[in-house]
mmCIF file of C-alpha atoms and ligand atoms in Angstrom:
data_model
loop_
_atom_site.group_PDB
_atom_site.id
_atom_site.type_symbol
_atom_site.label_atom_id
_atom_site.label_comp_id
_atom_site.label_asym_id
_atom_site.label_seq_id
_atom_site.Cartn_x
_atom_site.Cartn_y
_atom_site.Cartn_z
ATOM 1 C CA MET G 1 0.000 0.000 0.000
ATOM 2 C CA ASP G 2 1.301 3.505 -0.882
ATOM 3 C CA LYS G 3 2.510 5.559 2.053
ATOM 4 C CA ILE G 4 0.538 8.687 2.964
ATOM 5 C CA ASP G 5 2.415 12.001 2.729
ATOM 6 C CA VAL G 6 2.435 13.851 6.038
ATOM 7 C CA GLY G 7 3.689 17.234 7.184
ATOM 8 C CA ILE G 8 4.850 18.489 10.576
ATOM 9 C CA LEU G 9 4.030 21.941 11.934
ATOM 10 C CA GLY G 10 6.633 22.948 14.528
ATOM 11 C CA ALA G 11 9.052 20.327 13.171
ATOM 12 C CA THR G 12 12.109 21.901 14.827
ATOM 13 C CA GLY G 13 11.036 21.698 18.508
ATOM 14 C CA THR G 14 11.219 18.918 21.104
ATOM 15 C CA VAL G 15 7.992 17.266 19.958
ATOM 16 C CA GLY G 16 8.585 18.034 16.270
ATOM 17 C CA GLN G 17 11.927 16.188 16.350
ATOM 18 C CA GLN G 18 10.292 13.236 18.078
ATOM 19 C CA PHE G 19 7.762 13.114 15.207
ATOM 20 C CA ILE G 20 10.632 12.920 12.719
ATOM 21 C CA ALA G 21 12.278 10.093 14.703
ATOM 22 C CA LEU G 22 9.068 8.070 15.114
ATOM 23 C CA LEU G 23 8.102 8.534 11.465
ATOM 24 C CA ALA G 24 11.514 7.458 10.119
ATOM 25 C CA ASP G 25 10.434 3.853 9.630
ATOM 26 C CA HIS G 26 6.670 4.222 9.791
ATOM 27 C CA PRO G 27 4.874 1.666 7.603
ATOM 28 C CA TRP G 28 1.981 3.992 6.600
ATOM 29 C CA PHE G 29 3.305 7.579 6.690
ATOM 30 C CA ARG G 30 6.128 9.398 4.884
ATOM 31 C CA VAL G 31 7.323 12.867 5.975
ATOM 32 C CA SER G 32 7.234 15.143 2.943
ATOM 33 C CA TRP G 33 6.778 18.665 4.320
ATOM 34 C CA LEU G 34 8.011 20.564 7.379
ATOM 35 C CA ALA G 35 7.140 23.970 8.805
ATOM 36 C CA ALA G 36 8.302 26.088 11.733
ATOM 37 C CA SER G 37 8.818 29.756 12.594
ATOM 38 C CA GLU G 38 10.419 32.432 10.424
ATOM 39 C CA ARG G 39 13.649 31.692 12.351
ATOM 40 C CA SER G 40 13.874 28.268 10.669
ATOM 41 C CA ALA G 41 11.957 28.855 7.422
ATOM 42 C CA GLY G 42 14.013 28.616 4.225
ATOM 43 C CA LYS G 43 16.706 26.460 5.880
ATOM 44 C CA ARG G 44 17.438 22.818 5.135
ATOM 45 C CA TYR G 45 16.195 20.705 8.075
ATOM 46 C CA GLY G 46 19.580 18.950 8.203
ATOM 47 C CA ASP G 47 21.325 22.291 8.773
ATOM 48 C CA LEU G 48 19.344 22.946 11.954
ATOM 49 C CA SER G 49 20.319 21.516 15.321
ATOM 50 C CA TRP G 50 19.155 17.900 15.897
ATOM 51 C CA ARG G 51 18.868 17.018 19.600
ATOM 52 C CA LEU G 52 17.843 13.349 19.696
ATOM 53 C CA PRO G 53 20.250 10.411 20.211
ATOM 54 C CA SER G 54 19.008 8.602 17.078
ATOM 55 C CA ALA G 55 20.468 9.661 13.719
ATOM 56 C CA LEU G 56 18.559 12.338 11.814
ATOM 57 C CA PRO G 57 16.764 10.495 8.977
ATOM 58 C CA ALA G 58 18.327 11.429 5.628
ATOM 59 C CA ASP G 59 14.960 12.032 3.907
ATOM 60 C CA ALA G 60 13.980 14.618 6.529
ATOM 61 C CA ALA G 61 17.442 16.228 6.472
ATOM 62 C CA ARG G 62 16.969 17.052 2.776
ATOM 63 C CA LEU G 63 13.646 18.901 3.248
ATOM 64 C CA GLU G 64 13.485 22.684 3.330
ATOM 65 C CA VAL G 65 11.542 24.131 6.264
ATOM 66 C CA ALA G 66 8.510 26.176 5.193
ATOM 67 C CA ALA G 67 6.830 29.071 6.989
ATOM 68 C CA LEU G 68 3.293 28.681 8.337
ATOM 69 C CA ASP G 69 1.792 30.715 5.494
ATOM 70 C CA ALA G 70 2.828 28.124 2.861
ATOM 71 C CA ILE G 71 -0.513 26.408 3.355
ATOM 72 C CA ASP G 72 -1.069 25.392 -0.251
ATOM 73 C CA LYS G 73 2.131 23.309 -0.260
ATOM 74 C CA ALA G 74 1.103 21.219 2.763
ATOM 75 C CA PRO G 75 -0.116 17.609 2.412
ATOM 76 C CA SER G 76 -3.560 16.681 3.711
ATOM 77 C CA LEU G 77 -2.390 15.051 6.948
ATOM 78 C CA LEU G 78 -0.480 17.341 9.311
ATOM 79 C CA PHE G 79 0.927 16.736 12.765
ATOM 80 C CA SER G 80 1.155 19.875 14.874
ATOM 81 C CA ALA G 81 3.877 20.436 17.467
ATOM 82 C CA LEU G 82 3.503 24.201 17.363
ATOM 83 C CA ASP G 83 4.022 26.449 20.326
ATOM 84 C CA ALA G 84 0.638 27.328 21.857
ATOM 85 C CA SER G 85 1.198 31.012 21.078
ATOM 86 C CA VAL G 86 0.658 30.279 17.360
ATOM 87 C CA ALA G 87 -1.048 26.877 17.244
ATOM 88 C CA GLY G 88 -4.611 28.159 17.653
ATOM 89 C CA ASP G 89 -4.903 30.317 14.547
ATOM 90 C CA ALA G 90 -2.472 28.261 12.448
ATOM 91 C CA GLU G 91 -4.275 24.969 13.026
ATOM 92 C CA THR G 92 -7.633 26.591 12.261
ATOM 93 C CA ALA G 93 -6.241 27.950 8.984
ATOM 94 C CA PHE G 94 -4.859 24.563 7.900
ATOM 95 C CA ALA G 95 -8.113 22.791 8.835
ATOM 96 C CA SER G 96 -10.139 25.370 6.884
ATOM 97 C CA SER G 97 -7.994 24.680 3.835
ATOM 98 C CA GLY G 98 -8.945 20.993 3.878
ATOM 99 C CA ARG G 99 -6.072 19.590 5.950
ATOM 100 C CA LEU G 100 -6.539 17.166 8.805
ATOM 101 C CA VAL G 101 -4.505 18.591 11.707
ATOM 102 C CA VAL G 102 -3.601 16.091 14.428
ATOM 103 C CA SER G 103 -2.352 18.347 17.182
ATOM 104 C CA ASN G 104 -0.400 18.288 20.435
ATOM 105 C CA ALA G 105 -1.094 21.875 21.318
ATOM 106 C CA ARG G 106 -3.551 22.846 24.031
ATOM 107 C CA ASN G 107 -5.460 25.491 22.069
ATOM 108 C CA HIS G 108 -8.349 23.419 20.661
ATOM 109 C CA ARG G 109 -8.456 20.550 23.166
ATOM 110 C CA MET G 110 -11.500 21.746 25.106
ATOM 111 C CA ASP G 111 -13.422 22.956 22.046
ATOM 112 C CA PRO G 112 -16.716 21.027 22.280
ATOM 113 C CA LEU G 113 -16.469 20.071 18.576
ATOM 114 C CA VAL G 114 -12.843 18.895 18.642
ATOM 115 C CA PRO G 115 -12.071 15.302 19.590
ATOM 116 C CA LEU G 116 -9.663 15.098 22.539
ATOM 117 C CA LEU G 117 -8.508 11.605 21.816
ATOM 118 C CA ILE G 118 -6.570 8.709 23.315
ATOM 119 C CA PRO G 119 -7.287 5.696 21.115
ATOM 120 C CA GLU G 120 -7.245 3.300 24.087
ATOM 121 C CA VAL G 121 -9.548 5.497 26.179
ATOM 122 C CA ASN G 122 -12.239 7.147 24.042
ATOM 123 C CA PRO G 123 -12.015 6.080 20.369
ATOM 124 C CA ASP G 124 -15.773 6.710 19.993
ATOM 125 C CA HIS G 125 -15.148 10.470 20.503
ATOM 126 C CA LEU G 126 -13.634 10.515 17.012
ATOM 127 C CA ALA G 127 -17.237 10.862 15.810
ATOM 128 C CA LEU G 128 -16.926 14.550 16.814
ATOM 129 C CA LEU G 129 -14.762 15.081 13.731
ATOM 130 C CA ASP G 130 -17.820 14.700 11.468
ATOM 131 C CA ASP G 131 -19.834 17.003 13.755
ATOM 132 C CA GLN G 132 -17.004 19.560 13.568
ATOM 133 C CA ARG G 133 -16.912 19.425 9.763
ATOM 134 C CA ARG G 134 -20.678 19.814 9.482
ATOM 135 C CA ALA G 135 -20.909 22.677 12.000
ATOM 136 C CA ARG G 136 -17.917 24.575 10.569
ATOM 137 C CA GLY G 137 -18.404 23.847 6.893
ATOM 138 C CA LEU G 138 -15.045 22.102 6.616
ATOM 139 C CA THR G 139 -14.312 19.991 3.557
ATOM 140 C CA ALA G 140 -13.090 16.506 4.438
ATOM 141 C CA PRO G 141 -10.432 15.532 5.291
ATOM 142 C CA GLY G 142 -10.161 19.003 6.900
ATOM 143 C CA GLY G 143 -10.557 19.248 10.666
ATOM 144 C CA ILE G 144 -8.712 19.215 13.982
ATOM 145 C CA VAL G 145 -8.099 16.281 16.311
ATOM 146 C CA THR G 146 -6.094 16.737 19.525
ATOM 147 C CA ASN G 147 -4.279 14.644 22.084
ATOM 148 C CA PRO G 148 -4.263 15.652 25.741
ATOM 149 C CA ASN G 149 -1.599 17.167 27.945
ATOM 150 C CA CYS G 150 1.403 14.869 28.508
ATOM 151 C CA SER G 151 0.555 14.081 32.157
ATOM 152 C CA THR G 152 -3.164 13.807 31.492
ATOM 153 C CA ILE G 153 -2.528 10.924 29.077
ATOM 154 C CA VAL G 154 -0.858 8.829 31.785
ATOM 155 C CA ILE G 155 -3.612 9.566 34.319
ATOM 156 C CA ALA G 156 -6.456 8.976 31.838
ATOM 157 C CA MET G 157 -4.985 5.630 30.741
ATOM 158 C CA VAL G 158 -4.954 4.467 34.380
ATOM 159 C CA LEU G 159 -8.510 5.677 34.977
ATOM 160 C CA ALA G 160 -9.692 4.013 31.751
ATOM 161 C CA GLY G 161 -8.278 0.741 33.083
ATOM 162 C CA LEU G 162 -10.272 1.303 36.294
ATOM 163 C CA ARG G 163 -13.423 2.680 34.642
ATOM 164 C CA ARG G 164 -15.556 -0.357 35.470
ATOM 165 C CA PHE G 165 -14.899 0.283 39.215
ATOM 166 C CA GLN G 166 -16.469 3.768 38.885
ATOM 167 C CA PRO G 167 -13.869 6.352 39.974
ATOM 168 C CA THR G 168 -15.446 9.102 42.100
ATOM 169 C CA ARG G 169 -12.500 11.200 43.348
ATOM 170 C CA VAL G 170 -8.893 11.428 42.179
ATOM 171 C CA VAL G 171 -5.941 13.237 43.770
ATOM 172 C CA VAL G 172 -2.750 13.356 41.714
ATOM 173 C CA THR G 173 0.716 14.850 42.137
ATOM 174 C CA THR G 174 3.003 14.807 39.111
ATOM 175 C CA LEU G 175 6.811 14.831 38.883
ATOM 176 C CA GLN G 176 7.334 16.103 35.351
ATOM 177 C CA ALA G 177 10.442 15.786 33.194
ATOM 178 C CA LEU G 178 12.441 18.715 31.829
ATOM 179 C CA SER G 179 11.672 17.827 28.189
ATOM 180 C CA GLY G 180 8.028 18.629 28.944
ATOM 181 C CA ALA G 181 8.967 22.314 28.892
ATOM 182 C CA GLY G 182 10.192 22.177 25.267
ATOM 183 C CA TYR G 183 13.593 23.421 24.098
ATOM 184 C CA PRO G 184 15.608 25.046 25.702
ATOM 185 C CA GLY G 185 13.049 24.757 28.493
ATOM 186 C CA VAL G 186 13.854 25.270 32.169
ATOM 187 C CA ALA G 187 17.154 27.019 32.997
ATOM 188 C CA SER G 188 19.736 24.537 34.356
ATOM 189 C CA LEU G 189 20.263 26.613 37.518
ATOM 190 C CA ASP G 190 16.542 26.310 38.276
ATOM 191 C CA ALA G 191 16.386 22.592 37.504
ATOM 192 C CA ILE G 192 19.515 20.806 38.770
ATOM 193 C CA GLY G 193 19.210 19.391 42.305
ATOM 194 C CA ASN G 194 15.776 20.941 42.662
ATOM 195 C CA VAL G 195 12.012 20.453 42.559
ATOM 196 C CA VAL G 196 9.981 23.341 41.183
ATOM 197 C CA PRO G 197 6.471 23.167 42.678
ATOM 198 C CA TYR G 198 4.722 25.039 39.887
ATOM 199 C CA ILE G 199 4.337 24.574 36.120
ATOM 200 C CA GLY G 200 2.878 27.458 34.139
ATOM 201 C CA GLY G 201 0.389 27.301 31.301
ATOM 202 C CA ALA G 202 -2.455 26.116 33.564
ATOM 203 C CA GLU G 203 -0.882 22.633 33.833
ATOM 204 C CA GLU G 204 -2.981 21.618 36.839
ATOM 205 C CA GLU G 205 -6.225 22.861 35.299
ATOM 206 C CA LYS G 206 -5.462 20.875 32.130
ATOM 207 C CA ILE G 207 -5.243 17.637 34.118
ATOM 208 C CA GLN G 208 -8.413 18.485 36.033
ATOM 209 C CA THR G 209 -10.535 19.305 32.973
ATOM 210 C CA GLU G 210 -9.080 17.243 30.105
ATOM 211 C CA THR G 211 -9.377 14.012 32.132
ATOM 212 C CA LEU G 212 -13.130 14.535 32.499
ATOM 213 C CA LYS G 213 -13.615 15.156 28.767
ATOM 214 C CA LEU G 214 -11.521 12.072 27.913
ATOM 215 C CA LEU G 215 -13.463 9.787 30.256
ATOM 216 C CA GLY G 216 -16.758 11.428 29.239
ATOM 217 C CA THR G 217 -19.525 10.020 27.068
ATOM 218 C CA TYR G 218 -20.156 10.899 23.413
ATOM 219 C CA GLU G 219 -23.866 11.358 22.723
ATOM 220 C CA ARG G 220 -25.555 13.025 19.739
ATOM 221 C CA GLY G 221 -22.739 15.338 18.688
ATOM 222 C CA ALA G 222 -21.406 16.263 22.124
ATOM 223 C CA VAL G 223 -19.249 14.895 24.922
ATOM 224 C CA ARG G 224 -20.777 14.814 28.412
ATOM 225 C CA ASN G 225 -17.924 15.061 30.935
ATOM 226 C CA ALA G 226 -17.280 12.219 33.374
ATOM 227 C CA GLY G 227 -18.893 12.824 36.774
ATOM 228 C CA PHE G 228 -15.861 12.375 39.059
ATOM 229 C CA THR G 229 -13.521 15.083 40.366
ATOM 230 C CA VAL G 230 -9.764 15.444 39.950
ATOM 231 C CA SER G 231 -7.401 17.526 42.090
ATOM 232 C CA ALA G 232 -3.889 17.967 40.620
ATOM 233 C CA THR G 233 -0.550 19.348 41.827
ATOM 234 C CA THR G 234 2.206 19.523 39.196
ATOM 235 C CA THR G 235 5.953 19.776 39.820
ATOM 236 C CA ARG G 236 9.036 19.930 37.591
ATOM 237 C CA VAL G 237 11.914 17.573 38.496
ATOM 238 C CA PRO G 238 15.431 17.147 37.023
ATOM 239 C CA VAL G 239 14.561 14.056 34.935
ATOM 240 C CA PRO G 240 15.206 14.232 31.154
ATOM 241 C CA ASP G 241 12.166 12.244 29.916
ATOM 242 C CA GLY G 242 9.169 10.677 31.665
ATOM 243 C CA HIS G 243 6.355 12.150 33.712
ATOM 244 C CA THR G 244 5.553 10.333 36.964
ATOM 245 C CA ALA G 245 2.050 10.660 38.464
ATOM 246 C CA VAL G 246 1.381 9.704 42.098
ATOM 247 C CA ILE G 247 -2.326 8.929 42.137
ATOM 248 C CA SER G 248 -4.878 8.284 44.903
ATOM 249 C CA VAL G 249 -8.314 7.259 43.714
ATOM 250 C CA GLU G 250 -11.692 6.465 45.226
ATOM 251 C CA LEU G 251 -13.572 3.656 43.459
ATOM 252 C CA ALA G 252 -17.284 3.271 44.180
ATOM 253 C CA ALA G 253 -17.248 -0.453 43.369
ATOM 254 C CA ARG G 254 -14.651 -1.130 46.107
ATOM 255 C CA PRO G 255 -12.604 -3.785 44.281
ATOM 256 C CA SER G 256 -9.754 -5.620 46.015
ATOM 257 C CA ILE G 257 -6.177 -4.488 45.372
ATOM 258 C CA GLU G 258 -5.712 -7.681 43.346
ATOM 259 C CA GLU G 259 -8.729 -6.796 41.175
ATOM 260 C CA VAL G 260 -7.328 -3.298 40.568
ATOM 261 C CA SER G 261 -3.974 -4.749 39.588
ATOM 262 C CA ALA G 262 -5.553 -7.337 37.268
ATOM 263 C CA ALA G 263 -7.822 -4.761 35.608
ATOM 264 C CA LEU G 264 -4.822 -2.576 34.739
ATOM 265 C CA ALA G 265 -2.645 -5.485 33.595
ATOM 266 C CA GLU G 266 -5.436 -6.900 31.394
ATOM 267 C CA PHE G 267 -6.494 -3.542 29.954
ATOM 268 C CA THR G 268 -6.583 -3.568 26.163
ATOM 269 C CA ALA G 269 -8.435 -1.519 23.553
ATOM 270 C CA GLU G 270 -8.989 -0.768 19.860
ATOM 271 C CA PRO G 271 -5.335 0.097 18.975
ATOM 272 C CA GLN G 272 -4.158 -3.253 20.330
ATOM 273 C CA GLN G 273 -7.005 -5.155 18.636
ATOM 274 C CA ARG G 274 -6.283 -3.430 15.328
ATOM 275 C CA HIS G 275 -2.500 -3.914 15.771
ATOM 276 C CA LEU G 276 -1.852 -0.269 14.946
ATOM 277 C CA PRO G 277 1.867 0.220 14.200
ATOM 278 C CA LEU G 278 2.604 2.267 17.335
ATOM 279 C CA ALA G 279 0.162 0.528 19.691
ATOM 280 C CA PRO G 280 1.995 -0.831 22.735
ATOM 281 C CA GLN G 281 1.223 -4.445 23.597
ATOM 282 C CA PRO G 282 0.079 -4.307 26.391
ATOM 283 C CA PRO G 283 -0.766 -0.602 26.817
ATOM 284 C CA ILE G 284 -0.225 -0.716 30.606
ATOM 285 C CA VAL G 285 2.562 -2.682 32.300
ATOM 286 C CA VAL G 286 1.942 -3.365 35.992
ATOM 287 C CA HIS G 287 5.157 -3.634 38.016
ATOM 288 C CA THR G 288 5.307 -5.682 41.204
ATOM 289 C CA ALA G 289 8.797 -4.604 42.369
ATOM 290 C CA GLN G 290 8.417 -2.001 45.132
ATOM 291 C CA ASP G 291 10.881 0.413 43.503
ATOM 292 C CA ARG G 292 9.303 0.599 40.015
ATOM 293 C CA PRO G 293 8.349 2.272 37.755
ATOM 294 C CA GLN G 294 11.368 4.568 37.355
ATOM 295 C CA PRO G 295 11.887 6.977 34.446
ATOM 296 C CA ARG G 296 15.477 5.857 33.813
ATOM 297 C CA LEU G 297 14.649 2.138 33.754
ATOM 298 C CA ASP G 298 11.173 2.021 32.257
ATOM 299 C CA VAL G 299 10.314 5.040 30.160
ATOM 300 C CA HIS G 300 11.678 3.806 26.815
ATOM 301 C CA HIS G 301 9.937 0.416 26.837
ATOM 302 C CA GLY G 302 7.383 -0.181 24.069
ATOM 303 C CA ARG G 303 9.136 2.549 22.004
ATOM 304 C CA GLY G 304 8.040 4.983 24.728
ATOM 305 C CA MET G 305 4.330 4.205 24.229
ATOM 306 C CA THR G 306 3.795 1.989 27.289
ATOM 307 C CA VAL G 307 2.217 3.396 30.452
ATOM 308 C CA HIS G 308 3.765 1.919 33.599
ATOM 309 C CA VAL G 309 2.007 1.398 36.930
ATOM 310 C CA GLY G 310 3.447 0.202 40.231
ATOM 311 C CA ARG G 311 3.040 0.387 44.007
ATOM 312 C CA ILE G 312 -0.677 -0.420 43.870
ATOM 313 C CA ARG G 313 -1.763 -0.410 47.500
ATOM 314 C CA PRO G 314 -4.506 0.724 49.901
ATOM 315 C CA CYS G 315 -4.927 4.452 50.566
ATOM 316 C CA PRO G 316 -6.342 5.243 54.035
ATOM 317 C CA ILE G 317 -8.188 8.269 52.639
ATOM 318 C CA LEU G 318 -9.416 7.445 49.107
ATOM 319 C CA GLY G 319 -9.048 3.651 49.124
ATOM 320 C CA TYR G 320 -6.384 3.035 46.453
ATOM 321 C CA LYS G 321 -3.061 4.575 45.511
ATOM 322 C CA LEU G 322 -0.416 3.882 42.898
ATOM 323 C CA VAL G 323 2.460 5.382 40.914
ATOM 324 C CA ALA G 324 2.193 5.759 37.125
ATOM 325 C CA LEU G 325 4.775 6.759 34.508
ATOM 326 C CA GLY G 326 4.741 7.624 30.811
ATOM 327 C CA HIS G 327 7.151 9.116 28.257
ATOM 328 C CA ASN G 328 5.958 12.709 27.954
ATOM 329 C CA VAL G 329 7.365 13.389 24.476
ATOM 330 C CA VAL G 330 6.318 10.009 22.996
ATOM 331 C CA ARG G 331 3.201 8.671 24.754
ATOM 332 C CA GLY G 332 2.357 12.184 25.902
ATOM 333 C CA ALA G 333 2.942 14.011 22.606
ATOM 334 C CA ALA G 334 4.336 12.821 19.237
ATOM 335 C CA GLY G 335 3.470 9.144 19.726
ATOM 336 C CA ALA G 336 0.011 10.095 20.986
ATOM 337 C CA ALA G 337 -0.737 12.116 17.854
ATOM 338 C CA LEU G 338 0.668 9.390 15.631
ATOM 339 C CA LEU G 339 -1.548 6.789 17.286
ATOM 340 C CA ASN G 340 -4.536 9.103 16.770
ATOM 341 C CA ALA G 341 -3.713 9.350 13.057
ATOM 342 C CA GLU G 342 -3.191 5.590 12.825
ATOM 343 C CA LEU G 343 -6.660 5.031 14.299
ATOM 344 C CA ILE G 344 -8.222 7.469 11.808
ATOM 345 C CA VAL G 345 -6.489 5.829 8.838
ATOM 346 C CA ALA G 346 -7.203 2.272 10.044
ATOM 347 C CA ARG G 347 -10.903 3.054 10.458
ATOM 348 C CA GLN G 348 -10.992 4.758 7.074
ATOM 349 C CA ARG G 349 -9.355 1.742 5.443
ATOM 350 C CA SER G 350 -11.717 -0.745 7.051
ATOM 351 C CA ARG G 351 -14.740 1.365 6.091
ATOM 352 C CA SER G 352 -13.418 1.506 2.516
ATOM 353 C CA ALA G 353 -12.924 -2.247 2.519
ATOM 354 C CA ASP G 354 -16.451 -2.796 3.914
ATOM 355 C CA ALA G 355 -17.978 -0.496 1.317
ATOM 356 C CA ASN G 356 -15.679 -2.059 -1.289
ATOM 357 C CA ALA G 357 -15.396 1.374 -2.868
ATOM 358 C CA GLU G 358 -12.516 3.829 -2.397
ATOM 359 C CA GLY G 359 -14.735 6.747 -3.401
ATOM 360 C CA ASP G 360 -17.034 6.129 -0.464
ATOM 361 C CA LEU G 361 -14.724 8.160 1.763
ATOM 362 C CA GLU G 362 -12.767 11.332 1.498
ATOM 363 C CA PRO G 363 -9.218 9.990 1.107
ATOM 364 C CA LEU G 364 -6.174 11.777 2.477
ATOM 365 C CA ALA G 365 -5.026 13.583 -0.633
ATOM 366 C CA SER G 366 -1.822 15.124 -1.939
ATOM 367 C CA ALA G 367 -1.161 18.854 -1.590
ATOM 368 C CA ARG G 368 -1.809 19.281 -5.326
ATOM 369 C CA GLN G 369 -5.209 17.567 -5.139
ATOM 370 C CA ILE G 370 -6.309 19.686 -2.170
ATOM 371 C CA HIS G 371 -5.124 22.856 -3.864
ATOM 372 C CA ALA G 372 -7.123 21.986 -6.968
ATOM 373 C CA LYS G 373 -10.257 21.395 -4.896
ATOM 374 C CA HIS G 374 -10.015 24.669 -2.987
ATOM 375 C CA SER G 375 -8.892 26.993 -5.775
HETATM 376 P P1 LIG L 1 9.366 23.690 21.533
HETATM 377 O O1 LIG L 1 10.508 22.767 21.696
HETATM 378 O O2 LIG L 1 9.470 25.052 22.135
HETATM 379 O O3 LIG L 1 9.018 23.818 19.959
HETATM 380 C C1 LIG L 1 8.074 24.749 19.486
HETATM 381 C C2 LIG L 1 7.918 24.671 17.978
HETATM 382 O O4 LIG L 1 6.995 25.718 17.572
HETATM 383 C C3 LIG L 1 9.213 24.913 17.185
HETATM 384 O O5 LIG L 1 9.204 24.120 16.020
HETATM 385 C C4 LIG L 1 9.135 26.389 16.818
HETATM 386 O O6 LIG L 1 9.835 26.728 15.629
HETATM 387 C C5 LIG L 1 7.634 26.527 16.581
HETATM 388 N N1 LIG L 1 7.238 27.938 16.744
HETATM 389 C C6 LIG L 1 7.414 28.740 17.826
HETATM 390 N N2 LIG L 1 6.943 29.985 17.568
HETATM 391 C C7 LIG L 1 6.492 29.960 16.289
HETATM 392 C C8 LIG L 1 5.913 30.947 15.425
HETATM 393 N N3 LIG L 1 5.710 32.212 15.834
HETATM 394 N N4 LIG L 1 5.543 30.584 14.169
HETATM 395 C C9 LIG L 1 5.744 29.298 13.740
HETATM 396 N N5 LIG L 1 6.297 28.325 14.518
HETATM 397 C C10 LIG L 1 6.660 28.664 15.774
HETATM 398 O O7 LIG L 1 8.027 23.066 22.170
HETATM 399 P P2 LIG L 1 7.603 21.510 22.326
HETATM 400 O O8 LIG L 1 7.926 21.017 23.685
HETATM 401 O O9 LIG L 1 8.091 20.759 21.137
HETATM 402 O O10 LIG L 1 6.010 21.622 22.303
HETATM 403 C C11 LIG L 1 5.290 21.793 21.096
HETATM 404 C C12 LIG L 1 3.793 21.768 21.407
HETATM 405 O O11 LIG L 1 3.447 20.492 21.959
HETATM 406 C C13 LIG L 1 3.380 22.814 22.445
HETATM 407 O O12 LIG L 1 2.111 23.308 22.109
HETATM 408 C C14 LIG L 1 3.372 22.025 23.736
HETATM 409 O O13 LIG L 1 2.519 22.581 24.707
HETATM 410 C C15 LIG L 1 2.889 20.661 23.272
HETATM 411 N N6 LIG L 1 3.297 19.517 24.069
HETATM 412 C C16 LIG L 1 4.606 19.351 24.454
HETATM 413 C C17 LIG L 1 4.963 18.220 25.212
HETATM 414 C C18 LIG L 1 6.374 17.958 25.676
HETATM 415 O O14 LIG L 1 6.564 16.974 26.447
HETATM 416 N N7 LIG L 1 7.390 18.728 25.288
HETATM 417 C C19 LIG L 1 3.983 17.283 25.535
HETATM 418 C C20 LIG L 1 2.668 17.488 25.107
HETATM 419 C C21 LIG L 1 2.356 18.588 24.368
HETATM 420 P P3 LIG L 1 11.331 27.366 15.676
HETATM 421 O O15 LIG L 1 12.262 26.260 16.073
HETATM 422 O O16 LIG L 1 11.546 27.799 14.256
HETATM 423 O O17 LIG L 1 11.303 28.467 16.669
#
C-alpha cells in the first residue's frame, strides 16, 4: 500500500523532532513537508540543530523548512507540534484549507467540537470530527483532532483501566520531566538538584478538565464530561524524559487491590485489537517490584508508548493509591498524535474495505489535489 504524505508543523522543537524520529520507519506515513517559525523557514532541516540520540533520517534532512503561510504546499495530513502562542490560529487555517490537523497543542483541546482523543480510552469520541466538519463547513479531510496534555494521558490511561470500578474522586501529584517544557526549556540553575512546585500554562487545570472530557460520554454530537472530580498538583523535576504521576483514587465499586492490579494489567483496547503500528502491547505494564516504575529504567519500553504502573496499595483516605509513569514526548505528545492518526487511517481503510469502494470516503489527498479542490 502507498505511504501517505504527512507534514509536521513545529518540526524543529522537542515534539517536532520526536515526530521525525518516530516517522523514520513508519509503515503507513512518509514525511514530505516541514514547517516552523520564520527563524527556521528557508533552511534545510539537516542544517538545523538535531537534539535526539538517534540519527537524523536522511529524507527529513533534505527537506526545506517552510513558513506557516505556505498552506497550499502542505499535504492533507499534518501533525502539529507548534508552540501554543501560534497553534490556535495556524491549526484553524490549515483545517479550513482541507487539511486534517492532528495536534499536540492545548489550544483546541476543550473545544466542544474537537475530539480530545486517546485511542485506548475514548475512540468513539472521534465521531466529533464529522460534527465539527458539518458545524464549521469544513471539507473533508479538513478538521482538527487533539491529544491531551502529557501528564493527562498517563492519568487517563490508568482511569480508563479502572473505569468499570467507577472512579469518584482522584488526587494526583506529578513529577514532570524537563523535556516537557520544550527546548531550551527550564534554565539549568533552576532545575539541577531541585524540585519546582509550579508549572505554568495552567498545567494543573489541564489535568483536572481534560481528564473529564476524555473519560466522558459521546452522545448526539457532544461529549458529556465524566462525573468524578480530579485535584492535581504539578511539579518539575530534574529528569530528562518521563512524567511520573502519584495517584490516589476512590472507586465506588470497592474492588480488592488484586482486582485493581488485574484490571490494569489486562487492559486492552482498539489500537491493540487493530494492531496499529505504534500501539503498545500491552498498553499498561503493571510492576510488582516495590521500587518501580522509574523513568530511567522504564520510560523507553514499548518505544516509549507503554504506560507503567506500580506500588498499587490501599490508601487510608481514598481507598487506592499507585504510581504511574509515561514518556511525555512520545506517549504524551508525538506518539500520541501518531496513534490518533493511525486510528483514523485504520478506520478509514476498514470502512473503505467494507464499502468495497474507495470513493465512499474522502481519502487523504496530496497537496496538489487539495489545492485543486479549494482553488
Ligand atoms: P518547543 O521545543 O518550544 O518547539 C516549538 C515549535 O513551535 C518549534 O518548532 C518552533 O519553531 C515553533 N514555533 C514557535 N513559535 C512559532 C511561530 N511564531 N511561528 C511558527 N512556529 C513557531 O516546544 P515543544 O515542547 O516541542 O512543544 C510543542 C507543542 O506540543 C506545544 O504546544 C506544547 O505545549 C505541546 N506539548 C509538548 C509536550 C512535551 O513533552 N514537550 C507534551 C505534550 C504537548 P522554531 O524552532 O523555528 O522556533
